[in-house]
mmCIF file of C-alpha atoms in Angstrom:
data_model
loop_
_atom_site.group_PDB
_atom_site.id
_atom_site.type_symbol
_atom_site.label_atom_id
_atom_site.label_comp_id
_atom_site.label_asym_id
_atom_site.label_seq_id
_atom_site.Cartn_x
_atom_site.Cartn_y
_atom_site.Cartn_z
ATOM 1 C CA TYR X 1 -0.079 -0.082 -0.012
ATOM 2 C CA THR X 2 0.948 3.641 -0.394
ATOM 3 C CA LEU X 3 0.491 5.983 2.482
ATOM 4 C CA ILE X 4 0.338 9.466 2.072
ATOM 5 C CA ILE X 5 1.275 11.548 5.105
ATOM 6 C CA TYR X 6 -1.443 13.958 6.501
ATOM 7 C CA MET X 7 -1.350 16.948 8.946
ATOM 8 C CA GLU X 8 -5.053 18.402 9.278
ATOM 9 C CA ASP X 9 -7.490 17.665 11.890
ATOM 10 C CA ILE X 10 -8.783 14.191 10.269
ATOM 11 C CA ARG X 11 -12.172 13.501 11.869
ATOM 12 C CA ILE X 12 -13.604 10.926 9.069
ATOM 13 C CA SER X 13 -12.009 8.130 7.310
ATOM 14 C CA VAL X 14 -13.872 7.483 4.053
ATOM 15 C CA LEU X 15 -13.976 3.695 3.020
ATOM 16 C CA MET X 16 -13.834 2.689 -0.290
ATOM 17 C CA GLY X 17 -13.372 -0.987 -1.683
ATOM 18 C CA ILE X 18 -12.675 -0.484 -5.298
ATOM 19 C CA TYR X 19 -13.095 -3.063 -8.155
ATOM 20 C CA ASN X 20 -13.167 -2.679 -11.894
ATOM 21 C CA CYS X 21 -14.203 0.874 -11.678
ATOM 22 C CA SER X 22 -11.593 2.498 -13.900
ATOM 23 C CA SER X 23 -14.121 4.496 -15.808
ATOM 24 C CA THR X 24 -15.518 6.034 -12.881
ATOM 25 C CA LEU X 25 -12.982 6.238 -10.063
ATOM 26 C CA VAL X 26 -11.610 9.770 -10.705
ATOM 27 C CA GLU X 27 -15.029 11.247 -10.878
ATOM 28 C CA ALA X 28 -15.634 9.874 -7.569
ATOM 29 C CA LEU X 29 -12.639 10.870 -5.896
ATOM 30 C CA ASP X 30 -12.782 14.200 -7.520
ATOM 31 C CA SER X 31 -16.233 14.576 -5.470
ATOM 32 C CA LEU X 32 -14.468 13.810 -2.452
ATOM 33 C CA TYR X 33 -11.668 16.421 -2.811
ATOM 34 C CA THR X 34 -14.311 19.141 -3.589
ATOM 35 C CA GLN X 35 -15.889 18.656 -0.288
ATOM 36 C CA THR X 36 -16.692 21.914 1.826
ATOM 37 C CA TYR X 37 -15.559 19.831 4.875
ATOM 38 C CA LYS X 38 -11.753 18.982 4.471
ATOM 39 C CA GLY X 39 -11.204 17.079 7.652
ATOM 40 C CA PHE X 40 -11.183 13.499 5.891
ATOM 41 C CA LYS X 41 -8.638 10.791 4.673
ATOM 42 C CA VAL X 42 -9.473 8.317 2.280
ATOM 43 C CA ILE X 43 -8.959 4.663 2.467
ATOM 44 C CA LEU X 44 -8.742 2.892 -0.885
ATOM 45 C CA CYS X 45 -8.605 -1.015 -1.024
ATOM 46 C CA ASP X 46 -8.475 -2.372 -4.483
ATOM 47 C CA ASP X 47 -9.973 -5.913 -4.575
ATOM 48 C CA GLY X 48 -7.983 -7.410 -7.141
ATOM 49 C CA SER X 49 -9.137 -5.455 -9.930
ATOM 50 C CA THR X 50 -8.492 -7.097 -13.412
ATOM 51 C CA ASP X 51 -8.561 -3.639 -15.201
ATOM 52 C CA ASN X 52 -6.287 -0.775 -14.358
ATOM 53 C CA THR X 53 -8.350 0.530 -11.478
ATOM 54 C CA TYR X 54 -5.278 0.454 -8.994
ATOM 55 C CA GLU X 55 -3.005 1.952 -11.426
ATOM 56 C CA ILE X 56 -5.496 5.048 -11.541
ATOM 57 C CA ALA X 57 -5.750 5.114 -7.654
ATOM 58 C CA LEU X 58 -2.190 5.007 -7.321
ATOM 59 C CA GLU X 59 -1.755 7.943 -9.739
ATOM 60 C CA TYR X 60 -4.343 9.843 -7.775
ATOM 61 C CA SER X 61 -2.623 9.328 -4.514
ATOM 62 C CA ARG X 62 0.543 10.778 -5.763
ATOM 63 C CA THR X 63 -1.096 14.116 -6.342
ATOM 64 C CA HIS X 64 -3.696 14.264 -3.542
ATOM 65 C CA ARG X 65 -3.182 14.201 0.166
ATOM 66 C CA ASN X 66 -4.669 12.143 3.027
ATOM 67 C CA ILE X 67 -4.878 8.693 0.918
ATOM 68 C CA VAL X 68 -4.096 5.191 2.243
ATOM 69 C CA LEU X 69 -4.034 2.853 -0.795
ATOM 70 C CA LEU X 70 -4.397 -0.926 -0.202
ATOM 71 C CA LYS X 71 -4.467 -3.666 -2.418
ATOM 72 C CA ASN X 72 -5.525 -7.262 -2.154
ATOM 73 C CA GLU X 73 -3.621 -9.567 -4.758
ATOM 74 C CA ARG X 74 -6.843 -11.417 -5.561
ATOM 75 C CA ASN X 75 -10.460 -10.810 -5.224
ATOM 76 C CA LEU X 76 -11.431 -11.346 -1.668
ATOM 77 C CA GLY X 77 -15.220 -9.838 -1.515
ATOM 78 C CA LEU X 78 -16.455 -6.785 -0.320
ATOM 79 C CA ASN X 79 -16.707 -7.729 3.314
ATOM 80 C CA LEU X 80 -13.179 -8.527 3.935
ATOM 81 C CA THR X 81 -11.988 -5.188 1.929
ATOM 82 C CA LEU X 82 -13.843 -3.062 3.992
ATOM 83 C CA ASN X 83 -12.659 -4.535 7.090
ATOM 84 C CA LYS X 84 -9.090 -4.302 5.699
ATOM 85 C CA CYS X 85 -10.074 -0.572 5.384
ATOM 86 C CA LEU X 86 -11.646 -0.397 8.882
ATOM 87 C CA GLU X 87 -8.078 -1.412 10.306
ATOM 88 C CA TYR X 88 -6.672 1.850 9.085
ATOM 89 C CA ALA X 89 -9.721 3.909 10.062
ATOM 90 C CA ASP X 90 -8.235 5.533 13.418
ATOM 91 C CA THR X 91 -10.521 8.385 13.297
ATOM 92 C CA GLU X 92 -13.926 9.378 14.966
ATOM 93 C CA TYR X 93 -16.057 8.418 12.520
ATOM 94 C CA CYS X 94 -16.014 6.239 9.231
ATOM 95 C CA ALA X 95 -18.000 7.101 6.070
ATOM 96 C CA ARG X 96 -18.828 4.592 3.285
ATOM 97 C CA MET X 97 -18.622 5.492 -0.678
ATOM 98 C CA ASP X 98 -18.283 3.229 -3.759
ATOM 99 C CA GLY X 99 -15.812 3.961 -6.481
ATOM 100 C CA ASP X 100 -18.698 4.415 -9.136
ATOM 101 C CA ASP X 101 -20.716 7.105 -7.209
ATOM 102 C CA ILE X 102 -20.530 10.863 -6.598
ATOM 103 C CA MET X 103 -20.830 12.903 -3.270
ATOM 104 C CA HIS X 104 -23.026 15.991 -2.987
ATOM 105 C CA ILE X 105 -20.344 18.618 -2.332
ATOM 106 C CA ASP X 106 -22.019 19.109 1.178
ATOM 107 C CA ARG X 107 -22.282 15.557 2.177
ATOM 108 C CA LEU X 108 -19.563 15.206 4.832
ATOM 109 C CA LYS X 109 -20.309 18.639 6.183
ATOM 110 C CA ILE X 110 -24.102 17.730 6.956
ATOM 111 C CA GLN X 111 -23.258 14.332 8.124
ATOM 112 C CA TYR X 112 -20.508 15.516 10.375
ATOM 113 C CA ALA X 113 -22.584 18.026 11.836
ATOM 114 C CA ILE X 114 -25.486 15.755 12.477
ATOM 115 C CA MET X 115 -23.229 13.178 14.441
ATOM 116 C CA GLN X 116 -21.965 15.974 16.599
ATOM 117 C CA GLU X 117 -25.190 17.323 17.367
ATOM 118 C CA TYR X 118 -26.749 13.884 18.188
ATOM 119 C CA PRO X 119 -23.927 12.095 20.052
ATOM 120 C CA ASP X 120 -26.075 8.846 20.849
ATOM 121 C CA VAL X 121 -26.454 8.412 17.108
ATOM 122 C CA THR X 122 -24.280 5.444 15.800
ATOM 123 C CA VAL X 123 -25.060 5.218 12.209
ATOM 124 C CA CYS X 124 -26.277 8.142 9.987
ATOM 125 C CA GLY X 125 -27.512 7.514 6.331
ATOM 126 C CA THR X 126 -29.138 9.932 3.663
ATOM 127 C CA TRP X 127 -31.335 9.778 0.886
ATOM 128 C CA MET X 128 -29.564 9.556 -2.661
ATOM 129 C CA ASN X 129 -30.172 10.271 -6.330
ATOM 130 C CA SER X 130 -29.641 7.571 -9.097
ATOM 131 C CA ILE X 131 -27.583 8.237 -11.977
ATOM 132 C CA GLY X 132 -26.254 6.208 -14.833
ATOM 133 C CA THR X 133 -27.621 4.212 -18.085
ATOM 134 C CA TYR X 134 -30.434 2.488 -15.832
ATOM 135 C CA SER X 135 -31.483 5.112 -13.301
ATOM 136 C CA GLN X 136 -34.626 5.743 -12.441
ATOM 137 C CA THR X 137 -36.656 8.501 -14.286
ATOM 138 C CA ASN X 138 -37.230 10.625 -11.380
ATOM 139 C CA GLY X 139 -33.668 9.706 -9.831
ATOM 140 C CA LEU X 140 -34.658 10.044 -6.074
ATOM 141 C CA LEU X 141 -34.378 7.154 -3.949
ATOM 142 C CA SER X 142 -35.639 7.731 -0.400
ATOM 143 C CA THR X 143 -36.241 5.670 2.823
ATOM 144 C CA LEU X 144 -37.158 6.458 6.269
ATOM 145 C CA SER X 145 -36.385 9.975 7.734
ATOM 146 C CA GLY X 146 -35.025 11.421 11.014
ATOM 147 C CA LEU X 147 -34.236 9.249 14.320
ATOM 148 C CA VAL X 148 -35.175 5.600 13.540
ATOM 149 C CA GLU X 149 -37.285 4.295 16.566
ATOM 150 C CA GLN X 150 -37.039 0.653 17.356
ATOM 151 C CA PRO X 151 -34.859 -0.093 14.587
ATOM 152 C CA LEU X 152 -34.594 -4.125 14.985
ATOM 153 C CA LEU X 153 -38.342 -4.086 14.405
ATOM 154 C CA LYS X 154 -38.032 -1.947 11.120
ATOM 155 C CA PHE X 155 -35.261 -4.249 9.900
ATOM 156 C CA THR X 156 -37.556 -7.449 9.965
ATOM 157 C CA LYS X 157 -39.369 -5.432 7.017
ATOM 158 C CA GLY X 158 -36.076 -4.941 5.077
ATOM 159 C CA ASN X 159 -33.004 -2.688 5.100
ATOM 160 C CA PHE X 160 -33.716 1.129 5.423
ATOM 161 C CA LEU X 161 -30.266 2.151 4.969
ATOM 162 C CA PHE X 162 -28.417 3.100 1.631
ATOM 163 C CA HIS X 163 -24.798 1.767 2.348
ATOM 164 C CA PRO X 164 -22.503 4.103 0.277
ATOM 165 C CA THR X 165 -24.517 7.016 2.086
ATOM 166 C CA THR X 166 -23.622 6.112 5.652
ATOM 167 C CA MET X 167 -21.241 7.592 8.307
ATOM 168 C CA ILE X 168 -20.601 5.537 11.351
ATOM 169 C CA ARG X 169 -19.071 6.059 14.920
ATOM 170 C CA MET X 170 -16.009 4.317 15.184
ATOM 171 C CA ASP X 171 -15.779 4.083 18.803
ATOM 172 C CA PHE X 172 -18.965 2.223 18.866
ATOM 173 C CA LEU X 173 -17.776 -0.551 16.536
ATOM 174 C CA LYS X 174 -14.454 -0.949 18.499
ATOM 175 C CA LYS X 175 -16.284 -1.180 21.823
ATOM 176 C CA ASN X 176 -18.659 -3.860 20.429
ATOM 177 C CA ALA X 177 -15.932 -5.441 18.113
ATOM 178 C CA LEU X 178 -17.935 -5.232 14.920
ATOM 179 C CA LYS X 179 -17.082 -5.684 11.373
ATOM 180 C CA TYR X 180 -18.559 -6.893 8.219
ATOM 181 C CA GLU X 181 -19.386 -10.444 8.003
ATOM 182 C CA ASN X 182 -19.094 -12.909 5.040
ATOM 183 C CA CYS X 183 -23.042 -12.469 3.792
ATOM 184 C CA PRO X 184 -22.817 -12.035 0.046
ATOM 185 C CA TYR X 185 -25.040 -9.306 -1.188
ATOM 186 C CA ALA X 186 -25.979 -8.512 2.273
ATOM 187 C CA GLU X 187 -23.098 -7.398 3.958
ATOM 188 C CA ASP X 188 -24.177 -4.104 4.912
ATOM 189 C CA PHE X 189 -27.698 -5.425 6.261
ATOM 190 C CA LYS X 190 -26.093 -7.942 8.711
ATOM 191 C CA PHE X 191 -23.679 -5.191 9.679
ATOM 192 C CA TRP X 192 -26.571 -2.882 10.517
ATOM 193 C CA VAL X 193 -28.458 -5.687 12.132
ATOM 194 C CA GLU X 194 -25.408 -6.572 14.580
ATOM 195 C CA ILE X 195 -25.455 -2.825 15.245
ATOM 196 C CA ALA X 196 -28.879 -2.448 16.205
ATOM 197 C CA LYS X 197 -28.732 -5.848 18.408
ATOM 198 C CA SER X 198 -25.703 -3.922 20.314
ATOM 199 C CA GLY X 199 -27.947 -0.888 21.095
ATOM 200 C CA GLY X 200 -26.844 1.345 18.162
ATOM 201 C CA ARG X 201 -29.317 4.219 16.941
ATOM 202 C CA PHE X 202 -29.673 5.282 13.393
ATOM 203 C CA TYR X 203 -30.577 8.618 11.927
ATOM 204 C CA ILE X 204 -31.573 9.168 8.250
ATOM 205 C CA ASP X 205 -31.367 12.905 6.716
ATOM 206 C CA SER X 206 -34.007 13.231 4.022
ATOM 207 C CA GLN X 207 -31.581 14.884 1.628
ATOM 208 C CA PRO X 208 -30.243 13.178 -1.339
ATOM 209 C CA LEU X 209 -26.442 13.682 -0.573
ATOM 210 C CA LEU X 210 -24.981 10.768 -2.874
ATOM 211 C CA TYR X 211 -25.499 10.352 -6.669
ATOM 212 C CA TYR X 212 -25.899 6.435 -6.945
ATOM 213 C CA ARG X 213 -24.527 4.869 -10.168
ATOM 214 C CA ILE X 214 -26.742 2.044 -11.421
ATOM 215 C CA SER X 215 -25.291 0.182 -14.443
ATOM 216 C CA ASP X 216 -25.700 -2.810 -16.215
#
């Protein structure tokens, strides 16, 4: 991996497991580095891409600060890749994003403010807009909003969080020894349920703060 030394007051680690996203990665990273909130670092882990995703990430890390770049020698899956990223998340919060999505310019600022205002909130998600060839016509992808009461009960009806919009309080994860488990296509849902079982609280901001790419 390549580590770029950082000096700012870093409060958020943005976790990105990247795999064969060479055509969208730079746009995704550019949306991070134009954020109005600057107190973050980016932890990128290439999960054995077969295109030039890793090379693009490496070149980007040479010209941008606060990047930790990791690489799996073979494809290990999203859960192990994100757990590897979590090992380097020595910040107050971690936030999720994928290598083919785009952040709203104020996303980190808004979610950081929410987490600071509500110290009992463990996970903060948002709504999002869909983009890409297979995007819905109106684009808006919405879910619950505000503080979620009885989250375990609501999880019995389905997953109400959009994974790449989330920001998570790191001390809660460490205290409860929580990480992603091997649940193909449902790593996030299992993660949220375990957080809820441990007493975690959830908040969803009803603003679309991520552009979520839907492709073939």
